[in-house]
Coordinates of C-alpha atoms and ligand atoms in Angstrom, one line a residue:
X1221 CA 60.2 106.5 73.3
X1222 CA 61.3 110.1 73.1
X1223 CA 61.7 111.3 69.6
X1224 CA 65.0 113.1 69.0
X1225 CA 63.1 116.0 67.4
X1226 CA 61.0 116.6 70.6
X1227 CA 63.9 116.8 73.0
X1228 CA 66.7 118.1 71.0
X1229 CA 66.2 118.9 67.3
X1230 CA 69.1 118.6 65.0
X1231 CA 71.5 121.6 65.4
X1232 CA 69.4 123.0 68.1
X1233 CA 70.8 125.3 70.8
X1234 CA 72.2 123.3 73.6
X1235 CA 69.7 121.9 76.1
X1236 CA 69.7 124.5 79.0
X1237 CA 67.7 122.9 81.7
X1238 CA 69.2 119.7 83.3
X1239 CA 67.1 116.6 83.0
X1240 CA 67.0 114.7 86.4
X1241 CA 69.0 111.5 86.4
X1242 CA 66.9 108.6 85.2
X1243 CA 65.7 106.1 87.9
X1244 CA 65.4 102.4 87.6
X1245 CA 61.6 102.6 87.8
X1246 CA 61.5 105.2 85.0
X1247 CA 63.7 102.9 82.9
X1248 CA 61.4 99.9 83.4
X1249 CA 58.4 102.0 82.5
X1250 CA 60.1 103.2 79.3
X1251 CA 60.4 99.7 78.1
X1252 CA 56.7 99.4 77.5
X1253 CA 56.8 101.4 74.3
X1254 CA 55.6 99.1 71.6
X1255 CA 59.0 97.8 70.6
X1256 CA 58.7 94.8 68.3
X1257 CA 60.5 91.9 69.9
X1258 CA 59.8 88.3 69.1
X1259 CA 60.4 85.1 71.1
X1260 CA 59.3 81.6 70.2
X1261 CA 57.2 83.0 67.3
X1262 CA 55.3 85.5 69.4
X1263 CA 55.5 89.2 70.0
X1264 CA 56.6 90.3 73.4
X1265 CA 54.1 92.5 75.1
X1266 CA 56.3 94.2 77.6
X1267 CA 60.0 93.6 78.1
X1268 CA 59.9 94.6 81.7
X1269 CA 57.4 91.9 82.6
X1270 CA 58.1 89.1 80.1
X1271 CA 59.7 86.1 81.9
X1272 CA 62.5 86.0 79.3
X1273 CA 63.6 89.6 80.1
X1274 CA 62.1 90.8 83.4
X1275 CA 65.0 89.9 85.6
X1276 CA 67.6 91.2 83.2
X1277 CA 65.6 94.4 83.1
X1278 CA 65.7 94.6 86.9
X1279 CA 69.5 94.2 86.9
X1280 CA 69.7 97.0 84.3
X1281 CA 67.3 99.1 86.3
X1282 CA 69.7 98.9 89.3
X1283 CA 72.4 100.6 87.2
X1284 CA 70.2 103.7 86.7
X1285 CA 69.5 103.7 90.4
X1286 CA 73.2 103.5 91.3
X1287 CA 74.0 106.4 89.0
X1288 CA 71.0 108.5 90.3
X1289 CA 72.1 107.9 94.0
X1290 CA 73.5 111.3 95.2
X1291 CA 76.2 109.4 97.1
X1292 CA 77.6 108.2 93.8
X1293 CA 77.3 111.6 92.1
X1294 CA 81.0 112.2 91.7
X1295 CA 81.9 108.6 90.8
X1296 CA 79.1 108.1 88.2
X1297 CA 78.5 111.5 86.7
X1298 CA 80.3 114.7 85.6
X1299 CA 78.9 118.1 84.9
X1300 CA 77.3 118.6 81.6
X1301 CA 79.0 121.4 79.6
X1302 CA 75.6 122.5 78.2
X1303 CA 73.1 122.2 81.1
X1304 CA 75.4 122.2 84.1
X1305 CA 73.5 119.2 85.5
X1306 CA 75.0 115.7 86.2
X1307 CA 75.3 113.4 83.3
X1308 CA 76.9 109.9 83.0
X1309 CA 80.6 109.6 82.8
X1310 CA 80.2 107.3 79.9
X1311 CA 79.4 110.4 77.8
X1312 CA 82.4 112.3 79.1
X1313 CA 85.0 113.3 76.5
X1314 CA 88.2 112.9 78.5
X1315 CA 90.6 115.8 78.4
X1316 CA 93.1 114.6 81.0
X1317 CA 94.5 111.3 82.2
X1318 CA 92.5 111.8 85.4
X1319 CA 89.3 112.1 83.3
X1320 CA 90.0 108.7 81.7
X1321 CA 90.7 107.1 85.1
X1322 CA 87.4 108.6 86.5
X1323 CA 85.6 107.1 83.5
X1324 CA 87.0 103.7 84.4
X1325 CA 86.0 104.0 88.0
X1326 CA 82.5 104.7 86.9
X1327 CA 82.5 101.7 84.6
X1328 CA 83.8 99.6 87.4
X1329 CA 81.0 100.6 89.7
X1330 CA 78.4 99.6 87.1
X1331 CA 80.1 96.4 86.1
X1332 CA 80.4 95.3 89.8
X1333 CA 76.6 95.5 90.0
X1334 CA 76.4 92.8 87.3
X1335 CA 79.7 91.1 88.2
X1336 CA 80.9 92.0 84.7
X1337 CA 78.3 89.8 83.2
X1338 CA 76.4 92.4 81.2
X1339 CA 78.6 93.7 78.5
X1340 CA 76.5 96.3 76.7
X1341 CA 75.4 98.4 79.6
X1342 CA 74.6 102.0 78.8
X1343 CA 78.2 103.1 79.2
X1344 CA 79.5 101.1 76.2
X1345 CA 78.0 102.8 73.1
X1346 CA 77.8 106.1 75.0
X1347 CA 81.6 106.0 74.9
X1348 CA 81.5 105.5 71.1
X1349 CA 79.3 108.5 70.7
X1350 CA 81.7 110.5 73.0
X1351 CA 84.4 109.6 70.6
X1352 CA 82.4 110.6 67.6
X1353 CA 81.5 114.0 69.2
X1354 CA 85.1 114.6 70.1
X1355 CA 86.0 114.5 66.4
X1356 CA 83.1 115.9 64.4
X1357 CA 85.5 116.8 61.5
X1358 CA 85.6 113.1 60.5
X1359 CA 81.8 113.3 59.9
X1360 CA 82.1 116.8 58.3
X1361 CA 84.0 115.3 55.5
X1362 CA 80.6 114.2 54.2
X1363 CA 79.0 117.6 54.8
X1364 CA 78.9 119.9 57.9
X1365 CA 75.2 118.8 58.5
X1366 CA 76.4 115.3 59.3
X1367 CA 78.9 116.5 61.9
X1368 CA 76.2 118.7 63.5
X1369 CA 73.9 115.7 63.6
X1370 CA 76.3 113.5 65.4
X1371 CA 77.1 116.1 68.0
X1372 CA 73.4 117.0 68.5
X1373 CA 72.5 113.3 68.8
X1374 CA 75.4 112.7 71.3
X1375 CA 74.1 115.6 73.4
X1376 CA 70.6 114.3 73.2
X1377 CA 71.7 110.9 74.5
X1378 CA 73.9 112.5 77.2
X1379 CA 71.4 115.1 78.4
X1380 CA 68.6 112.6 78.7
X1381 CA 70.6 109.8 80.2
X1382 CA 69.7 107.4 77.4
X1383 CA 71.0 103.9 76.5
X1384 CA 72.2 103.2 73.0
X1385 CA 73.4 99.9 71.7
X1386 CA 74.8 99.1 68.2
X1387 CA 74.4 96.7 65.4
X1388 CA 77.5 97.3 63.3
X1389 CA 78.2 93.9 61.7
X1390 CA 76.2 92.5 58.8
X1391 CA 74.9 89.0 59.1
X1392 CA 76.9 85.9 58.1
X1393 CA 74.8 85.1 55.1
X1394 CA 77.6 84.8 52.6
X1395 CA 80.9 86.1 53.7
X1396 CA 82.5 85.3 50.3
X1397 CA 80.6 88.2 48.8
X1398 CA 80.6 92.0 49.5
X1399 CA 77.5 93.7 50.9
X1400 CA 76.2 94.8 47.5
X1401 CA 76.8 91.3 45.9
X1402 CA 74.5 89.4 48.3
X1403 CA 71.7 87.6 46.5
X1404 CA 69.3 90.4 47.4
X1405 CA 70.7 93.9 48.0
X1406 CA 68.5 94.2 51.0
X1407 CA 69.9 91.2 52.9
X1408 CA 72.4 93.5 54.7
X1409 CA 71.0 96.7 56.1
X1410 CA 71.2 99.6 53.6
X1411 CA 69.5 102.6 52.2
X1412 CA 66.6 101.9 49.9
X1413 CA 65.0 105.3 49.5
X1414 CA 65.9 109.0 50.1
X1415 CA 63.4 111.8 50.6
X1416 CA 63.6 115.4 51.7
X1417 CA 62.8 114.3 55.3
X1418 CA 65.2 111.5 55.6
X1419 CA 66.1 108.0 54.4
X1420 CA 64.5 104.5 54.5
X1421 CA 66.6 101.5 55.5
X1422 CA 65.9 97.8 54.8
X1423 CA 67.9 94.7 55.6
X1424 CA 69.3 93.0 58.6
X1425 CA 72.3 93.3 61.0
X1426 CA 73.9 90.3 62.8
X1427 CA 73.6 91.3 66.5
X1428 CA 72.6 94.0 68.9
X1429 CA 73.5 92.8 72.4
X1430 CA 71.3 94.5 75.0
X1431 CA 69.0 95.7 72.1
X1432 CA 65.8 94.7 74.0
X1433 CA 66.7 97.0 76.8
X1434 CA 68.1 100.0 75.0
X1435 CA 66.5 103.3 73.8
X1436 CA 68.4 103.6 70.5
X1437 CA 70.3 101.4 68.2
X1438 CA 73.1 102.7 66.1
X1439 CA 73.1 100.9 62.7
X1440 CA 76.3 101.1 60.8
X1441 CA 79.1 98.9 59.5
X1442 CA 82.6 98.2 60.9
X1443 CA 83.3 95.6 58.3
X1444 CA 85.4 96.6 55.2
X1445 CA 83.2 97.9 52.3
X1446 CA 84.1 98.2 48.7
X1447 CA 83.1 100.6 45.9
X1448 CA 79.5 99.5 45.0
X1449 CA 78.6 99.0 48.7
X1450 CA 77.7 102.7 49.2
X1451 CA 74.1 101.9 50.2
X1452 CA 75.5 100.0 53.2
X1453 CA 78.1 102.7 54.1
X1454 CA 75.9 104.5 56.6
X1455 CA 75.7 105.4 60.3
X1456 CA 72.2 106.2 61.7
X1457 CA 70.4 106.0 65.0
X1458 CA 67.0 104.3 65.2
X1459 CA 64.8 104.3 68.2
X1460 CA 64.1 100.7 69.4
X1461 CA 60.4 101.2 68.9
X1462 CA 60.8 102.6 65.4
X1463 CA 58.1 101.4 62.9
X1464 CA 59.5 98.5 60.9
X1465 CA 62.3 97.6 63.3
X1466 CA 62.1 94.0 64.6
X1467 CA 64.4 92.3 67.1
X1468 CA 64.8 88.6 67.3
X1469 CA 66.7 87.7 70.5
X1470 CA 68.5 84.4 70.5
X1471 CA 67.0 81.8 73.0
X1472 CA 66.6 83.8 76.2
X1473 CA 68.4 81.7 78.8
X1474 CA 66.3 83.0 81.7
X1475 CA 63.3 81.0 80.3
X1476 CA 65.2 77.8 81.3
X1477 CA 66.2 79.1 84.7
X1478 CA 63.4 78.0 87.0
X1479 CA 64.9 79.5 90.2
X1480 CA 67.7 81.8 91.3
X1481 CA 69.4 79.2 93.5
X1482 CA 70.1 76.8 90.7
X1483 CA 70.8 79.4 88.1
X1484 CA 72.0 82.5 90.0
X1485 CA 73.6 84.2 87.0
X1486 CA 71.4 83.0 84.1
X1487 CA 68.3 84.1 86.0
X1488 CA 69.6 87.7 86.6
X1489 CA 72.1 88.8 84.0
X1490 CA 71.0 87.6 80.6
X1491 CA 71.5 90.8 78.5
X1492 CA 70.3 89.0 75.3
X1493 CA 71.7 89.3 71.8
X1494 CA 69.3 90.2 69.0
X1495 CA 69.2 89.7 65.3
X1496 CA 68.0 93.0 63.9
X1497 CA 65.6 93.3 61.0
X1498 CA 64.9 96.7 59.4
X1499 CA 61.8 96.7 57.2
X1500 CA 61.7 100.0 55.4
X1501 CA 62.5 101.9 58.6
X1502 CA 62.3 105.7 58.2
X1503 CA 65.3 107.7 59.6
X1504 CA 65.0 111.5 59.7
X1505 CA 68.1 113.3 58.4
X1506 CA 69.0 114.5 61.9
X1507 CA 69.6 110.9 62.9
X1508 CA 71.8 110.3 59.9
X1509 CA 75.6 110.7 60.6
X1510 CA 77.1 109.1 57.6
X1511 CA 75.4 108.7 54.3
X1512 CA 76.6 106.5 51.5
X1513 CA 80.3 107.2 52.2
X1514 CA 82.7 104.2 52.5
X1515 CA 85.7 106.2 53.7
X1516 CA 83.9 107.9 56.5
X1517 CA 82.1 104.7 57.5
X1518 CA 85.6 103.3 58.1
X1519 CA 87.1 106.4 59.6
X1520 CA 84.4 106.8 62.3
X1521 CA 86.0 103.8 64.0
X1522 CA 89.7 104.4 63.4
X1523 CA 90.1 108.2 63.0
X1524 CA 88.1 109.0 66.1
X1525 CA 88.7 107.9 69.7
X1526 CA 85.4 106.0 69.7
X1527 CA 86.8 102.5 69.4
X1528 CA 89.3 103.4 72.2
X1529 CA 86.8 104.9 74.6
X1530 CA 84.3 102.1 74.1
X1531 CA 86.8 99.3 74.5
X1532 CA 88.5 101.0 77.5
X1533 CA 85.1 100.7 79.1
X1534 CA 84.7 97.1 77.8
X1535 CA 88.1 96.1 79.4
X1536 CA 87.1 97.7 82.7
X1537 CA 83.9 95.5 82.6
X1538 CA 86.0 92.5 81.6
X1539 CA 88.5 93.0 84.5
X1540 CA 85.6 93.1 86.9
X1541 CA 84.3 89.8 85.5
X1542 CA 87.8 88.2 85.8
X1543 CA 88.0 89.3 89.4
X1544 CA 84.6 87.6 90.0
X1545 CA 85.9 84.6 88.2
X1546 CA 89.1 84.2 90.2
X1547 CA 87.1 84.9 93.4
X1548 CA 84.8 82.0 92.5
X1549 CA 87.9 79.8 92.0
X1550 CA 89.3 80.8 95.3
X1551 CA 86.0 80.0 97.2
X1552 CA 85.8 76.6 95.4
X1553 CA 89.3 75.8 96.5
X1554 CA 88.6 76.8 100.1
X1555 CA 85.5 74.6 100.0
X1556 CA 87.2 71.6 98.6
X1557 CA 90.1 72.0 101.1
X1558 CA 92.6 72.5 98.3
X1559 CA 93.4 76.1 98.9
X1560 CA 96.6 75.3 100.8
X1561 CA 97.9 72.8 98.3
X1562 CA 101.1 74.2 96.6
X1563 CA 100.1 72.7 93.2
X1564 CA 96.7 74.4 93.4
X1565 CA 98.4 77.6 94.5
X1566 CA 100.6 77.5 91.4
X1567 CA 97.5 77.1 89.2
X1568 CA 95.8 80.0 91.0
X1569 CA 99.0 82.0 90.5
X1570 CA 98.8 81.5 86.8
X1571 CA 95.2 82.5 86.8
X1572 CA 96.0 85.6 88.9
X1573 CA 98.8 86.6 86.5
X1574 CA 96.4 86.5 83.6
X1575 CA 93.8 88.5 85.5
X1576 CA 96.4 91.0 86.6
X1577 CA 97.5 91.5 83.0
X1578 CA 94.0 92.8 82.1
X1579 CA 93.8 95.0 85.1
X1580 CA 97.2 96.5 84.5
X1581 CA 96.7 97.0 80.8
X1582 CA 93.6 99.1 81.6
X1583 CA 95.7 101.4 83.7
X1584 CA 98.4 101.4 81.0
X1585 CA 95.9 102.7 78.5
X1586 CA 95.4 105.6 80.8
X1587 CA 99.0 106.3 81.7
X1588 CA 100.2 106.1 78.1
X1589 CA 97.2 108.1 76.7
X1590 CA 98.0 111.2 74.6
X1591 CA 96.3 114.6 74.3
X1592 CA 95.6 115.9 70.8
X1593 CA 95.9 119.5 69.6
X1594 CA 92.2 120.1 70.5
X1595 CA 92.8 118.9 74.1
X1596 CA 91.0 115.6 73.6
X1597 CA 92.6 112.6 75.3
X1598 CA 93.2 109.4 73.3
X1599 CA 93.8 106.2 75.3
X1600 CA 96.9 104.3 74.1
X1601 CA 96.0 102.1 71.1
X1602 CA 98.8 99.6 71.3
X1603 CA 98.0 98.7 74.9
X1604 CA 94.3 98.4 74.2
X1605 CA 94.7 96.2 71.2
X1606 CA 97.4 94.1 72.9
X1607 CA 95.0 93.1 75.7
X1608 CA 92.1 92.6 73.3
X1609 CA 94.2 90.5 71.0
X1610 CA 95.1 88.1 73.8
X1611 CA 91.6 88.0 75.1
X1612 CA 90.3 85.4 72.6
X1613 CA 93.1 83.0 73.7
X1614 CA 93.5 83.8 77.4
X1615 CA 89.8 83.7 78.2
X1616 CA 89.4 80.0 77.3
X1617 CA 92.8 79.3 79.0
X1618 CA 91.5 80.8 82.3
X1619 CA 88.2 78.9 82.1
X1620 CA 90.2 75.7 81.5
X1621 CA 92.2 76.3 84.7
X1622 CA 88.9 76.6 86.7
X1623 CA 87.6 73.4 85.1
X1624 CA 90.8 71.7 86.2
X1625 CA 90.6 73.0 89.7
X1626 CA 87.0 72.1 90.3
X1627 CA 87.2 68.5 89.1
X1628 CA 83.7 66.9 89.3
X1629 CA 82.4 69.0 92.1
X1630 CA 80.0 71.0 90.0
X1631 CA 78.7 67.8 88.4
X1632 CA 78.1 65.9 91.6
X1633 CA 75.5 68.4 92.7
X1634 CA 72.0 67.0 92.9
X1635 CA 69.4 67.9 90.3
X1636 CA 68.0 71.0 92.0
X1637 CA 67.2 73.0 95.1
X1638 CA 64.2 70.8 95.6
X1639 CA 66.5 67.9 96.6
X1640 CA 67.7 70.0 99.4
X1641 CA 64.2 70.8 100.6
X1642 CA 62.2 67.6 99.9
X1643 CA 61.7 65.5 103.0
X1644 CA 62.4 62.5 100.8
X1645 CA 66.0 63.5 99.9
X1646 CA 66.9 66.1 102.5
X1647 CA 68.7 63.8 104.9
X1648 CA 71.1 62.5 102.2
X1649 CA 71.7 66.0 101.0
X1650 CA 72.5 67.3 104.4
X1651 CA 74.8 64.4 105.1
X1652 CA 76.7 64.1 101.8
X1653 CA 76.6 67.5 100.1
X1654 CA 78.6 69.2 102.8
X1655 CA 82.2 70.4 102.6
X1656 CA 84.9 70.3 105.2
X1657 CA 84.1 73.9 106.1
X1658 CA 80.4 74.4 105.4
X1659 CA 76.9 72.9 105.0
X1660 CA 75.1 71.4 102.0
X1661 CA 73.2 74.5 101.0
X1662 CA 76.3 76.7 101.2
X1663 CA 78.3 74.3 99.1
X1664 CA 75.5 73.8 96.5
X1665 CA 75.0 77.6 96.2
X1666 CA 78.7 78.1 95.3
X1667 CA 79.0 75.2 93.0
X1668 CA 75.8 76.2 91.2
X1669 CA 77.3 79.7 90.7
X1670 CA 80.5 78.3 89.4
X1671 CA 78.7 76.0 86.9
X1672 CA 76.5 78.9 85.8
X1673 CA 79.7 80.9 85.1
X1674 CA 81.4 78.2 83.0
X1675 CA 79.1 75.4 82.1
X1676 CA 75.5 76.5 81.5
X1677 CA 74.3 77.8 78.2
X1678 CA 74.6 81.3 79.7
X1679 CA 78.2 80.6 80.8
X1680 CA 79.1 79.3 77.3
X1681 CA 77.6 82.2 75.6
X1682 CA 79.9 84.4 77.6
X1683 CA 82.9 82.6 76.2
X1684 CA 81.6 83.4 72.7
X1685 CA 81.0 86.9 73.7
X1686 CA 84.5 87.5 75.1
X1687 CA 85.9 86.0 71.8
X1688 CA 83.9 88.1 69.5
X1689 CA 82.4 91.2 71.1
X1690 CA 85.4 93.3 69.9
X1691 CA 85.5 91.7 66.5
X1692 CA 87.1 88.4 65.3
X1693 CA 90.6 87.9 66.7
X1694 CA 92.3 88.2 63.3
X1695 CA 91.0 91.7 63.0
X1696 CA 92.1 92.7 66.5
X1697 CA 95.5 91.2 65.9
X1698 CA 95.8 93.2 62.7
X1699 CA 95.0 96.3 64.7
X1700 CA 97.8 95.4 67.0
X1701 CA 100.2 94.9 64.1
X1702 CA 99.3 98.4 62.9
X1703 CA 100.0 100.1 66.2
X1704 CA 103.0 98.4 67.7
X1705 CA 106.2 100.3 67.4
X1706 CA 108.1 98.0 65.0
X1707 CA 110.4 100.8 64.0
X1708 CA 111.9 100.9 67.4
X1709 CA 112.2 97.1 67.6
X1710 CA 113.7 96.8 64.1
X1711 CA 116.2 99.6 64.9
X1712 CA 117.4 97.6 67.8
X1713 CA 118.3 94.7 65.6
X1714 CA 120.0 97.1 63.1
X1715 CA 122.1 98.5 65.9
X1716 CA 123.1 94.9 67.0
X1717 CA 124.0 94.1 63.4
X1718 CA 126.1 97.2 63.2
X1719 CA 128.2 96.4 66.3
X1720 CA 131.9 96.6 65.5
X1721 CA 133.6 93.2 65.0
Ligands
FAD3048 C1 77.8 87.1 72.0 C2 78.1 88.1 70.9 C3 77.6 89.4 71.1 C4 77.8 90.3 70.1 N1 77.3 91.6 70.2 C5 77.4 92.4 69.2 C6 76.8 93.7 69.2 O1 76.2 94.1 70.2 N2 76.8 94.5 68.1 C7 77.5 94.1 67.0 O2 77.5 94.9 66.0 N3 78.0 92.9 66.9 C8 78.0 92.1 67.9 N4 78.6 90.8 67.8 C9 79.0 90.4 66.5 C10 80.5 90.5 66.4 O3 80.9 91.8 66.2 C11 80.9 89.6 65.3 O4 80.7 88.3 65.8 C12 82.4 89.8 65.0 O5 82.5 91.0 64.4 C13 82.9 88.7 64.1 O6 82.1 88.6 62.9 P1 81.5 87.2 62.5 O7 80.9 86.6 63.7 O8 80.5 87.5 61.4 O9 82.6 86.3 62.1 P2 83.3 86.3 60.6 O10 83.8 87.6 60.2 O11 82.4 85.6 59.7 O12 84.5 85.3 61.0 C14 84.3 84.0 61.6 C15 85.7 83.3 61.6 O13 86.1 83.0 60.3 C16 87.5 83.1 60.3 N5 87.9 84.2 59.3 C17 87.0 84.9 58.5 N6 87.7 85.7 57.7 C18 89.0 85.6 58.0 C19 90.1 86.2 57.5 N7 90.1 87.2 56.6 N8 91.3 85.8 58.1 C20 91.4 84.9 59.0 N9 90.3 84.3 59.5 C21 89.1 84.6 59.0 C22 88.0 83.5 61.7 O14 88.2 82.3 62.4 C23 86.7 84.1 62.3 O15 86.7 84.1 63.7 C24 78.5 89.9 68.9 C25 79.0 88.6 68.8 C26 78.8 87.7 69.8 C27 79.3 86.3 69.6

């Protein structure tokens, strides 16, 4: 793990020499850095080779190779303002509507490589840091050094093509109490000691998706905090192999995926979600962006474009996943011979309308974006929060349509690939598992993929992810309430009421 101080000390002069784009092989090698990850009571020796994570790591490695491929240079990178070399579009601070569109096209290329099934790829939190760096004055309210730190750290990530994830929600220990009121003040991650060199943090955070694969984790809080919670009102960056940092991934689904045929998605795209424990983790001052300040901790999300950039990327990824989902439904219908049935076409039309809404709302964020007095582009808030607010209801609705359309087809598949290959069962499989248009293997492969998308543990975790990755729906809807133009709507009613008799 590179230490921030080695590559780009706080407030250092901009990095001059471009760092070559990272390859997949370099990424895989970097994972063997002593990070403390625990599965089934044992410490993982090397994420890149452990059966729980190896295939997910390979899927992530492909992303780095895609971005490093010179034929994708324009699509995946832009020119660093400090080094002049190519750096990821996820770090680009958009200054025009075309810039934001270019960022989406880059996000689409990466998300297509994982069919939208990995949510916290390196272009998610990079966008949050782009938003922080675009508005350093928000951090400067706590002291200019904090603004300098966040900009330097952003440049460090950007210039070295690094992957940051975040853990910004405290665990569900007792939601009826504020952070500082928990039974032990170090239940939720917070400051426990301050020194000249930095601060020490102890406690836990609920989840860091993709944490096992990332280079850095931002630890902060997006939940409301109250006076008294100052120790938890922080934003810091911690290298994943920091001493005292322990990651506890939920059950890795790849461990229960014996082959790629029966579990085509589980076996490849489990990005993992980790419970995060910080045990007296030392954070040097240059990696501290907010320190014991409740207002700035809140403002980093809402008075910077970070939440907008990060979720614009998240929606691009989601739209890709929905395209994959509706493509699966189409192929299932074709295989079952239902594709031409008008009733099925009406259901597919409903599905397509829901998918189209997400695609179009992404573009609407770009078209309706505004440019501030510093020349920084802010995606449209109302459009973003509208589509996010509907996601927690529309996602299960779409999955339900697919369940309806597929009937029992996914359930009537035999127990595994071995039934197709065993001389004892092969004849029955080849006779009865066929469809009107294809052989048994082809039909089984598609049905397995559809089931992995909606029915397996991996598929079900995705439904939880789409419901919660952007926060609980009541919070997203509150955001929507805040940004919709109710004045214009109310004025229309007033005008109608004032019509002459
Ligand atoms: C798969 C997955 C991946 C995630 N990845 C990350 C990640 O990478 N980084 C990260 O920081 N976080 C991540 N999260 C965590 C996510 O941010 C939280 O789940 C989310 O913020 C909601 O918080 P909570 O789960 O603690 O739910 P809570 O806030 O405890 O709420 C649970 C439910 O209680 C009800 N409720 C509670 N309070 C109210 C209220 N005031 N009004 C109305 N209803 C209420 C609602 O039904 C709500 O959905 C992830 C979550 C999931 C499921």
